[in-house]
XYZ file of C-alpha atoms in Angstrom:
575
model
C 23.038 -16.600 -7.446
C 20.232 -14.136 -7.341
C 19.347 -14.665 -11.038
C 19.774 -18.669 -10.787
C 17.278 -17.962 -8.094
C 14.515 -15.957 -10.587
C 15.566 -18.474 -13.504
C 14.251 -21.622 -10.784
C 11.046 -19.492 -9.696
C 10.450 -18.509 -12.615
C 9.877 -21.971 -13.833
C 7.710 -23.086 -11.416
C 5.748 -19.667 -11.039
C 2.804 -18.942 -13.320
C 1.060 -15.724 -11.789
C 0.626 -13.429 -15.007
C -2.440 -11.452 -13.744
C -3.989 -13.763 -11.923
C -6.629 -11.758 -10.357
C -7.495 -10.609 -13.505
C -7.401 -12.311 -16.703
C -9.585 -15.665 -16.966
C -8.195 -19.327 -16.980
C -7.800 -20.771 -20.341
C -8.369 -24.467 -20.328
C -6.371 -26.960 -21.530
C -8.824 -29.925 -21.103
C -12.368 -29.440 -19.741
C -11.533 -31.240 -16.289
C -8.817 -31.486 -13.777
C -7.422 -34.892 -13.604
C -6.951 -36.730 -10.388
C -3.543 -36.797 -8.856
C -1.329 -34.444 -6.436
C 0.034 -31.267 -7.499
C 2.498 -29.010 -5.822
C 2.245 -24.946 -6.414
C 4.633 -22.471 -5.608
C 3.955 -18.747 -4.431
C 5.653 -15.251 -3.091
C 4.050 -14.201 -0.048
C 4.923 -11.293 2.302
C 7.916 -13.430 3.888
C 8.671 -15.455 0.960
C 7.848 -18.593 -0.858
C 5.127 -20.509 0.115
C 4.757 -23.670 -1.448
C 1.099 -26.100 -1.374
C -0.035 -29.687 -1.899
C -3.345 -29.833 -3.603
C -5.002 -33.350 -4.030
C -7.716 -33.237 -6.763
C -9.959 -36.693 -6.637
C -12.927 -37.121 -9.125
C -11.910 -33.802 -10.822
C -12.333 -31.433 -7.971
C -9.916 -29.986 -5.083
C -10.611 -32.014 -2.121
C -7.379 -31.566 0.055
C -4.691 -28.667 0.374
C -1.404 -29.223 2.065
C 1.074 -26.528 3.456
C 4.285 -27.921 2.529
C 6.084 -24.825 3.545
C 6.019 -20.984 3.891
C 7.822 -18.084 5.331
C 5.172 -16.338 6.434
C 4.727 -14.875 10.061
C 3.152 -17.570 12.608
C 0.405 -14.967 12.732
C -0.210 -15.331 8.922
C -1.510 -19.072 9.322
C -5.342 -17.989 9.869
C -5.305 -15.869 6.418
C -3.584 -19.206 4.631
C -6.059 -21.547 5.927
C -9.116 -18.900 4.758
C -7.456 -18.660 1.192
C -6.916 -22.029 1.358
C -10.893 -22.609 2.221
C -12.211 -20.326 -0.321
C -10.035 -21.999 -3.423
C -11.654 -25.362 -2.241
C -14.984 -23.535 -1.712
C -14.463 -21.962 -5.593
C -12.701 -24.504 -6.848
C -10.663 -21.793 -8.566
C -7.669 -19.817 -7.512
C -10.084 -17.123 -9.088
C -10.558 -15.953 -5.725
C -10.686 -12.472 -4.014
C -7.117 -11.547 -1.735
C -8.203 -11.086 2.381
C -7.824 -7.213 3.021
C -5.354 -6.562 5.710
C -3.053 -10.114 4.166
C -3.084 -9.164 0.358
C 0.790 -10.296 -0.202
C 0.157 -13.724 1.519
C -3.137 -14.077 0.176
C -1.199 -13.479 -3.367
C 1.490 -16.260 -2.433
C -1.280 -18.724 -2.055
C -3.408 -17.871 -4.769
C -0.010 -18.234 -6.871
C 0.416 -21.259 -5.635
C -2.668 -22.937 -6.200
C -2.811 -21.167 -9.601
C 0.388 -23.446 -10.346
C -0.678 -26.899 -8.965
C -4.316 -26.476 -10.612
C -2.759 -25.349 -13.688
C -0.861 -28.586 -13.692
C -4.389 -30.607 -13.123
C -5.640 -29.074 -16.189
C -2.308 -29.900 -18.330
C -1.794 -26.149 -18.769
C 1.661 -24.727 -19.374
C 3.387 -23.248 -16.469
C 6.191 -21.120 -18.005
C 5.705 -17.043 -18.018
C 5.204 -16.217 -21.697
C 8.977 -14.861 -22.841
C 9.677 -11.315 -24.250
C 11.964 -9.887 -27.058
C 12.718 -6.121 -28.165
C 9.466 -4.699 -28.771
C 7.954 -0.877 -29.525
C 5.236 0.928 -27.773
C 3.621 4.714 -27.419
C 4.193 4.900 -23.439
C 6.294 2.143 -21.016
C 5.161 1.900 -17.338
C 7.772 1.164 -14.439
C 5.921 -0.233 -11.504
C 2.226 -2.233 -11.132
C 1.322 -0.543 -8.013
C -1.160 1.973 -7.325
C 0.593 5.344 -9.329
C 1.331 2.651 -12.393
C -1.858 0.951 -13.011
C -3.530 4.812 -13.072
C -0.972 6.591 -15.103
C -1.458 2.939 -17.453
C -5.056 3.628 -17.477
C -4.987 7.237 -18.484
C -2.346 6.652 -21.133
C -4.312 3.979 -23.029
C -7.587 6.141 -22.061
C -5.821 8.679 -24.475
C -5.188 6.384 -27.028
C -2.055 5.154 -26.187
C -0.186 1.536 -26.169
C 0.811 0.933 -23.074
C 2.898 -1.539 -21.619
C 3.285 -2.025 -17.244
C 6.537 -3.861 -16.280
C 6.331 -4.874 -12.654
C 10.136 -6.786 -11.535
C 7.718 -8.962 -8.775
C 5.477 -12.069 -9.883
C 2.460 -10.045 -8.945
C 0.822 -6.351 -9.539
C -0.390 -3.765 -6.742
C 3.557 -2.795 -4.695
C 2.747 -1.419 -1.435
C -0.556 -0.508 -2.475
C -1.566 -3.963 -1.458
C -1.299 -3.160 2.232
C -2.577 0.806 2.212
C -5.392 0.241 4.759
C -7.065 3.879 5.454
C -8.226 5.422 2.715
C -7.664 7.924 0.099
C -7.782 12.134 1.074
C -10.101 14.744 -1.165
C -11.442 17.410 -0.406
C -15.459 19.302 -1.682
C -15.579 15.490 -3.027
C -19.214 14.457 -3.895
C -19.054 11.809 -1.385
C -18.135 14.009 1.763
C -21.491 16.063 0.417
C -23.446 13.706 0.144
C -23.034 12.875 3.959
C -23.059 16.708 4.849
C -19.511 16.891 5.414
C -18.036 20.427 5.349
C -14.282 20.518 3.982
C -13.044 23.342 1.357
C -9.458 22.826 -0.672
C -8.229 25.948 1.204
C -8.519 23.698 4.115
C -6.751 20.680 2.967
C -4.089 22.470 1.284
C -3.466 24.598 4.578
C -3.236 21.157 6.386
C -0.899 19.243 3.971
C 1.427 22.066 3.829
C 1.068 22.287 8.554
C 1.678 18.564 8.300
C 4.623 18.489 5.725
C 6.154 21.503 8.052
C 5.869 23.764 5.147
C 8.625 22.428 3.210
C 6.508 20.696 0.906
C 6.419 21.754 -3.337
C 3.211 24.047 -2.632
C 2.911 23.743 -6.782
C 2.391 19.844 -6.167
C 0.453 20.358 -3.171
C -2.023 22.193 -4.935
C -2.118 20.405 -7.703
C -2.930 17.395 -5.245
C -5.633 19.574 -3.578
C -7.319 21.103 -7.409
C -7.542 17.216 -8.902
C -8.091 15.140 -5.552
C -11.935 15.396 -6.315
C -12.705 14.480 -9.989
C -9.807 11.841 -9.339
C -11.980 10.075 -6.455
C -15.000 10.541 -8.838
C -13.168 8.433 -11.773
C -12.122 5.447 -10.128
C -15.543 5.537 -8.534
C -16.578 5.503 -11.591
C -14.273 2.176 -12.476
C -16.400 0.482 -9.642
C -14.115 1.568 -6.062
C -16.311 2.125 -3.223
C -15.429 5.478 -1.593
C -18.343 6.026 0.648
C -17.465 5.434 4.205
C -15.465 8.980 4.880
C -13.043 8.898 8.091
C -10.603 10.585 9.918
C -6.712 10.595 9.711
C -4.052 12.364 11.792
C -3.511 16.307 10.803
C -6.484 16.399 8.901
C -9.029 19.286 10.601
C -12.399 17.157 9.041
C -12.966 13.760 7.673
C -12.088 13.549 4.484
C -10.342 9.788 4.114
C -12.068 7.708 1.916
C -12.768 4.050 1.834
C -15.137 1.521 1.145
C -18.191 1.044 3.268
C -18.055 -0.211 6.888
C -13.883 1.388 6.957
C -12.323 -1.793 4.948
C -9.048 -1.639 3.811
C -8.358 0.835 0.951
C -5.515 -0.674 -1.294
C -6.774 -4.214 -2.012
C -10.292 -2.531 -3.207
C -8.601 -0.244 -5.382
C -5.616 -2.359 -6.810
C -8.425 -5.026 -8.205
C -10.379 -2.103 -9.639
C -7.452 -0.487 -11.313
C -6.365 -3.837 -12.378
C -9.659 -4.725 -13.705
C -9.817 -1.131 -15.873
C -6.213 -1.324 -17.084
C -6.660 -4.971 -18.686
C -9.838 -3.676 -19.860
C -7.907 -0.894 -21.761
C -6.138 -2.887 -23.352
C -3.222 -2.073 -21.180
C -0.243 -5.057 -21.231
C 1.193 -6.153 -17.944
C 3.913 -7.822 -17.557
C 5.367 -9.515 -14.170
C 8.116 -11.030 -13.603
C 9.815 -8.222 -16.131
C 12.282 -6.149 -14.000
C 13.121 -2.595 -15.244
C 17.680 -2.857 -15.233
C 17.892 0.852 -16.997
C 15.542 3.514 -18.791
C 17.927 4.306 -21.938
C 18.587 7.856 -23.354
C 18.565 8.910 -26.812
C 21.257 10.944 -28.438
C 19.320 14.065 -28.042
C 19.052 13.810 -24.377
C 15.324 11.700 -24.516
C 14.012 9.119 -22.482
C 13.436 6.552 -25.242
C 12.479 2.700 -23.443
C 14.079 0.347 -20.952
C 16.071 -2.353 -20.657
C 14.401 -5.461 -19.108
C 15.490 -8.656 -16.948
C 12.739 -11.088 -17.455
C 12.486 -14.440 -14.823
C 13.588 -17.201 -17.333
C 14.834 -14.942 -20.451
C 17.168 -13.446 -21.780
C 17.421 -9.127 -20.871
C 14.852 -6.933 -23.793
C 14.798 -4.002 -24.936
C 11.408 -1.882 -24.985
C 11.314 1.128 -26.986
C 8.716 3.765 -26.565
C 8.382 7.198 -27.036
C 7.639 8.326 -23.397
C 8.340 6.382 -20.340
C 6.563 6.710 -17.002
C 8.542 5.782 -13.555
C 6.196 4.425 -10.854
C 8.452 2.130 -8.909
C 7.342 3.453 -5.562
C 9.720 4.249 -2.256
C 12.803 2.454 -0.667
C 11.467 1.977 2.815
C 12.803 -1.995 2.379
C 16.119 -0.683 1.356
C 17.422 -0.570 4.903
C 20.783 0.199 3.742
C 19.867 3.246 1.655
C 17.106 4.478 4.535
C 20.110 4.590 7.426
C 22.165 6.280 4.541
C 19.929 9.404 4.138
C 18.382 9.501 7.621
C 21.437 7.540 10.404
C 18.519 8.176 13.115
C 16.567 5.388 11.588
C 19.124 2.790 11.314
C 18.086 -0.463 13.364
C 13.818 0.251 12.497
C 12.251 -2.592 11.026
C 9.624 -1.758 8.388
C 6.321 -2.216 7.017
C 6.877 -1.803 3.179
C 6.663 -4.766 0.638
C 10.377 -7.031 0.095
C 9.971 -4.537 -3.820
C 10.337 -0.822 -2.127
C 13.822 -1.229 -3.483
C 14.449 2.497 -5.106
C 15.675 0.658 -8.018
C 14.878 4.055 -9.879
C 17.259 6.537 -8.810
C 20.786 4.892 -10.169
C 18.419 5.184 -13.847
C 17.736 8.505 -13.964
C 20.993 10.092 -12.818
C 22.462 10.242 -16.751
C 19.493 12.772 -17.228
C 20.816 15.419 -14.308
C 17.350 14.581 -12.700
C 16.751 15.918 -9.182
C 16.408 13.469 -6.293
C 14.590 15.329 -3.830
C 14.680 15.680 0.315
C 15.706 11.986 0.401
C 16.087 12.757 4.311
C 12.567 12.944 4.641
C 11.596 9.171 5.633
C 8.487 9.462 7.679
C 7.918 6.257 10.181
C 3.964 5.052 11.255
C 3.733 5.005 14.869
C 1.262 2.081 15.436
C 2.897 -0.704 14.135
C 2.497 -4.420 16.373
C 6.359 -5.492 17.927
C 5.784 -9.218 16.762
C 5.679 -9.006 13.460
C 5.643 -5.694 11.822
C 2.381 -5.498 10.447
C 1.041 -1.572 10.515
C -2.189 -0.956 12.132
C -3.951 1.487 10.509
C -4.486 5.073 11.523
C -8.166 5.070 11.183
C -8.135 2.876 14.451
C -7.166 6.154 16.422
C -9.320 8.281 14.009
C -12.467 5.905 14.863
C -11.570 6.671 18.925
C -8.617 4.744 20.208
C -6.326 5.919 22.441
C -2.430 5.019 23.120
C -1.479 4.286 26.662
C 2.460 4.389 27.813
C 3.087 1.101 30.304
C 2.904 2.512 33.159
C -1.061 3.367 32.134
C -1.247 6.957 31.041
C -1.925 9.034 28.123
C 1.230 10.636 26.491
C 0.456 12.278 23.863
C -2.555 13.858 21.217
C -3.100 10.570 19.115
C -4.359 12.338 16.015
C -1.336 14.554 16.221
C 1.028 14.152 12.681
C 2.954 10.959 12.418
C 6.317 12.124 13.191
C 4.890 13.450 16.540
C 3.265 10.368 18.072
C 5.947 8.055 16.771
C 8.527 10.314 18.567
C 6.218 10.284 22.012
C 6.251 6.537 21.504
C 9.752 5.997 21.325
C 9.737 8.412 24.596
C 8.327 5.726 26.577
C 9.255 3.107 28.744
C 10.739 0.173 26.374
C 10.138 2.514 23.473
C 6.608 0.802 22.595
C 2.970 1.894 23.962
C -0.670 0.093 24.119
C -3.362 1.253 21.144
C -6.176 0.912 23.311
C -10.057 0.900 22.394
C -13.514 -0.781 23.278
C -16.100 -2.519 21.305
C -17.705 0.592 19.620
C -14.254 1.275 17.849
C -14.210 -2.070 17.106
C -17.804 -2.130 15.134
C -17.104 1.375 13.974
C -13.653 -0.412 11.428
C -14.049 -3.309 9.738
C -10.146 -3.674 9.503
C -10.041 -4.362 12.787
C -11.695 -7.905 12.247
C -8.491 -8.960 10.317
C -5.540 -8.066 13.420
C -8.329 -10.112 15.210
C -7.913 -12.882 12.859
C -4.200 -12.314 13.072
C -4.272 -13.260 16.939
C -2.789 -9.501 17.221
C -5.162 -7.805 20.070
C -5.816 -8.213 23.654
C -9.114 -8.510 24.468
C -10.936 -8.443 27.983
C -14.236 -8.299 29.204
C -13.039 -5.456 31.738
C -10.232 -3.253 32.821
C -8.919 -4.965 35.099
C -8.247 -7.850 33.540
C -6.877 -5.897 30.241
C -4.206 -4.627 32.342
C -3.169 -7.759 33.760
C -2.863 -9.060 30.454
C -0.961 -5.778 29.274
C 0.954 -5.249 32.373
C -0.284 -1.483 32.734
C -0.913 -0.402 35.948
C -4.679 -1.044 36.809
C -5.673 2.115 38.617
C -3.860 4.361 36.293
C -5.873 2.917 33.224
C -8.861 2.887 35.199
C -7.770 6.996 35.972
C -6.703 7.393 32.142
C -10.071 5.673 31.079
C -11.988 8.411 33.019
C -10.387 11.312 32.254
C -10.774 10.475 28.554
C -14.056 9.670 28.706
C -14.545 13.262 30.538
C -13.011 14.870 27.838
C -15.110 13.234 25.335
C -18.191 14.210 27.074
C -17.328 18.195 27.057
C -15.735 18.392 23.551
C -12.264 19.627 25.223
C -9.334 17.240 25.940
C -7.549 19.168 28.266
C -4.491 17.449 28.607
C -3.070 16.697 24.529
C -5.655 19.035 22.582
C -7.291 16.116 20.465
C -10.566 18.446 19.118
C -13.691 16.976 19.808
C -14.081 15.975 16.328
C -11.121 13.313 16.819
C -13.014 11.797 20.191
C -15.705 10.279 18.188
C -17.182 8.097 20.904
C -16.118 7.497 24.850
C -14.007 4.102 25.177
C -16.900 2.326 27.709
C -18.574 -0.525 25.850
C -17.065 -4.155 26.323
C -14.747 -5.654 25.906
C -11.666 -3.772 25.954
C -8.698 -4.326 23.276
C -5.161 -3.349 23.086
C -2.139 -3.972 20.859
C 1.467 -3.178 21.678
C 2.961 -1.187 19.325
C 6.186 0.556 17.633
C 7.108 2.872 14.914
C 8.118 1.605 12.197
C 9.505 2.525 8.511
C 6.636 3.837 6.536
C 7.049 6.116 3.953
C 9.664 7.898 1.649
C 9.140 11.150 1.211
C 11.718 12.100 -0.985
C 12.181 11.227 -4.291
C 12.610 12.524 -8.142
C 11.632 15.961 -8.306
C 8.611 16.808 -10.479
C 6.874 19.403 -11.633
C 3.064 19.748 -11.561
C 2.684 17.741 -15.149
C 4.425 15.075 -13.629
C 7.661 15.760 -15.502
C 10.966 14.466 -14.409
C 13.013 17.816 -13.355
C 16.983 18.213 -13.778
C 18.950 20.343 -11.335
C 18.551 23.172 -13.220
C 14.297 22.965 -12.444
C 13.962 22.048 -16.193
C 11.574 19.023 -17.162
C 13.773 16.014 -18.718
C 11.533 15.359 -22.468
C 9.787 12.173 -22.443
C 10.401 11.004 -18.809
C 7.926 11.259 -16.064
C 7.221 9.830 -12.622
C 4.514 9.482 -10.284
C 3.734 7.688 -6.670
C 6.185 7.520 -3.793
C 9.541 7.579 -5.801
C 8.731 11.573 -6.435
C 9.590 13.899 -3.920
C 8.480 17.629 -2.852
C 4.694 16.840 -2.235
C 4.202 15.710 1.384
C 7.544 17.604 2.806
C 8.944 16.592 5.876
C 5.896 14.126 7.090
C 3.233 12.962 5.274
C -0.292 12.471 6.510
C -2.159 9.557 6.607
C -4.682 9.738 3.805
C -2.510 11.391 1.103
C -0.301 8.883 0.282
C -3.254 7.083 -2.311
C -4.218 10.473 -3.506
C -0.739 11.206 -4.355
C -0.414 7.760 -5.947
C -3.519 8.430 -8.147
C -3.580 11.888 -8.974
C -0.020 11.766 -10.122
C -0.276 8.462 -11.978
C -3.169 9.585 -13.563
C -1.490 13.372 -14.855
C 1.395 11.286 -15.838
C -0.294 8.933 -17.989
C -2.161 12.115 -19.705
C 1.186 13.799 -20.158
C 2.845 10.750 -21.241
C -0.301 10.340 -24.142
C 0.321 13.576 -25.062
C 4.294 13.297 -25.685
C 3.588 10.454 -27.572
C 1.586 11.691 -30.160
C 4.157 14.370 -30.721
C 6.701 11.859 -31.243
């Protein structure tokens, strides 16, 4: 049923790279008539109407999506700017990137059909290549890019319609530390630092190897895919870190959309081959023990084989395996999650025939601020910029910028298990993500206290007491009653209006994974690397421990994919 289902999308789905190869014409104009487009959005398909009259896109029709009710506004603006562009050439809305992908699929489709262009996904047979890729996300499209920077042929295989995983929705920023960027705005950080922090956050079970080979590259990492074009100049705060040293593009936007279309955009550049729609079933073993290809399910085809002499796994977590998540950590069974439907950990039935190491699979960290409608994760930088969460009956609980383990714990502590994010309008101006859970109808906003707790149901005269106190401690540099240093109370919450979200933890991140060493090499049980196999991104384990802190799960993604993709060259060229 499942692949009868892939066969039928497949044939109506055409979303090879969308974002980043160019439309190839079939006929110089669109011809008039009604088309109907099919996408995958965060929920599931979402299918659209588009009218062309007199050659150009004059009317788009939702004919039906799966989407969240709180989606809509994002639909109707990607909606707007393909009519606006007249091209489904069109940049995803940071803070909706998977929906923003579903339409931009589906108008792809329909005005793909105006121009008389095929639909179908090109199809695959056994082919032969210096280094295979397992996963488009974040850790893929690097490791892709350093492979082929080496001089290797690479080819990405991504098992969804489109590229970028759960990179798509990573919102506040990437960690480094003694980065160029933190001196050019007189920031004072050291690696000693950061690696003192990751290890306090991970409660010192982390790989310390991995940790400081996270630390040592973190900084001529952030330089190259600044290089590539990513905007890293806006440098934040995140939970457990002692300075700022997130960073993000300018004004606090979201992190992962930037960088997926800037990896993308370098990869295809490279000469790097992606292909969508191609799921990974098995990496194969040679006689002698080698990882030598995989074996590939592509929507529409018949199952491939692709050889290569090195093969990188980049598949990312399994926060949206429910099943697996309660059976490695039972306290978490019930959570909803934030990850992407593709957080699957497809990889870890593949590499078992090699004796590889799956690593402190128990360590599943949850994100604390997460909205109770609809499961969409509000970033951490929102407390880093100033905000402060408030219990229901109006009262501070807990240090905010505390690890995430901590405050989601202190959450679930609370009356109903949920608490209020609250901030003012200098928080507000301080993020630019904030404009999009705006746009997603997801805050509470009120021109005073008062009528913010009437809204929220807190108890007036406590928040007005909370309000204060906070405010008091910002003033003197000391919070007296959770600890939160004076760096981490940026500004006092007493501009208007007021805003507040409801909020929940949520499943987050995996921490455990295949065990690797500090080249990226798969490990067996015996702490020996497994020749020719590597991994990278969230389906490793060892580097963030027990709880991973906001910031480091991009750096991991990139430093890693990017040491893989060297190695990978390297084992290549020996073959």
């Amino acid at each position: 049923m499942v692949r009868n289902f892939r066969f039928l999308l497949f044939l109506l789905v055409a979303v090879l790279l969308a974002a980043c190869t160019p439309e190839r014409l079939q006929r110089d104009e669109m011809l008039d008539g009604t088309y109907e487009g099919l996408g995958e959005g965060r929920g599931g398909i979402i299918k659209l109407s588009v009218d062309v009259i007199e050659h150009r896109i004059a009317a788009v029709r939702v004919l039906a999506q799966s989407e969240s009710v709180f989606a809509q506004p994002y639909i109707d603006d990607m909606i707007s700017r393909v009519i606006e562009a007249q091209s489904a050439e069109v940049d995803a809305i940071s803070g909706a990137t998977q929906t923003s992908n579903g339409v931009k699929s589906a108008m792809k489709m329909a005005i793909d059909k105006a121009y008389g262009r095929s639909i179908a996904n090109e199809l695959f047979a056994e082919t032969q290549t210096d280094v295979v890729v397992i996963g488009a996300g974040g850790a893929g499209l690097s490791a892709a890019i350093e492979a082929a920077t080496q001089g290797a042929g690479v080819i990405v295989l991504e098992k969804r319609d489109f590229i970028g995983g759960n990179t798509n929705s990573s919102t506040g920023g990437i960690n480094g530390a003694e980065t160029s960027f933190q001196k050019a705005l007189g920031i004072e950080d050291s690696k000693a630092l950061f690696f003192d922090d990751i290890m306090k956050g991970g409660h010192y079970l982390n790989d310390s190897s991995l940790v400081q080979t996270l630390v040592d590259n973190a900084p001529s990492t952030l330089d190259w895919i600044a290089r590539m074009g990513a905007d890293l100049s806006d440098v934040g705060l995140m939970g457990g870190s002692s300075v700022k040293r997130t960073h993000r593009p300018k004004g606090g936007l979201a992190i992962g959309p930037h960088l997926v279309k800037v990896l993308c955009g370098e990869a295809v550049g490279k000469g790097v081959e992606i292909r969508t729609g191609n799921a990974v079933l098995d990496v194969l073993m040679s006689a002698d023990g080698k990882a030598c290809g995989v074996r590939v399910g592509q929507s529409g085809g018949p199952d491939y084989t692709s050889w290569a002499k090195a093969v990188i796994i980049a598949t990312g977590g399994f926060g949206a395996n429910l099943s697996m998540v309660s059976s490695y950590c039972p306290q978490l069974s019930g959570f909803s999650t934030v990850n992407h439907k593709g957080a699957t950990g497809d990889a870890f039935p593949w590499v078992e025939k090699f004796g590889a190491e799956l690593y402190q699979m128990d360590k599943i960290q949850t994100h604390p601020t997460v909205d109770v409608r609809n499961s969409l994760m509000i970033t951490e930088a929102v407390r880093g910029n100033g905000a402060i969460l408030l219990n229901r009956e109006g009262n501070r609980f807990v240090n905010e910028m505390d690890t995430r383990d901590v405050v989601s714990e202190a959450i679930l502590g609370q009356t109903k298990g949920t608490a209020f994010l609250f901030f003012d309008q200098a928080v507000r101006e301080s993020l630019s993500a904030i404009d999009n859970y705006d746009k997603l109808g997801l805050l509470v906003q009120s021109p005073d206290l008062a009528s913010i707790a009437l809204k929220t149901g807190m108890d007036e005269a406590a928040l007005s007491r909370s309000i204060q106190r906070y405010n008091g401690f910002q003033s003197c540099g000391e919070d007296a009653d959770f600890h939160r240093s004076s760096v981490q109370m940026p500004v006092p919450l007493a501009k208007a209006p007021y805003y507040a979200v409801e909020v929940k933890p949520a499943i987050h991140h995996t921490m455990g994974g295949i065990h690797i060493d500090s080249r990226a090499r798969v490990l067996d049980k015996q702490g020996r690397p497994v020749e020719g196999l590597y991994a990278c991104g969230e389906v490793t384990g060892g580097v963030h421990g027990g709880n991973r802190l906001g910031g480091n799960g991009v750096a991991d993604i990139v430093v890693f994919g990017r040491i893989a993709g060297r190695e990978a060259s390297v084992c290549a060229k020996r073959e």
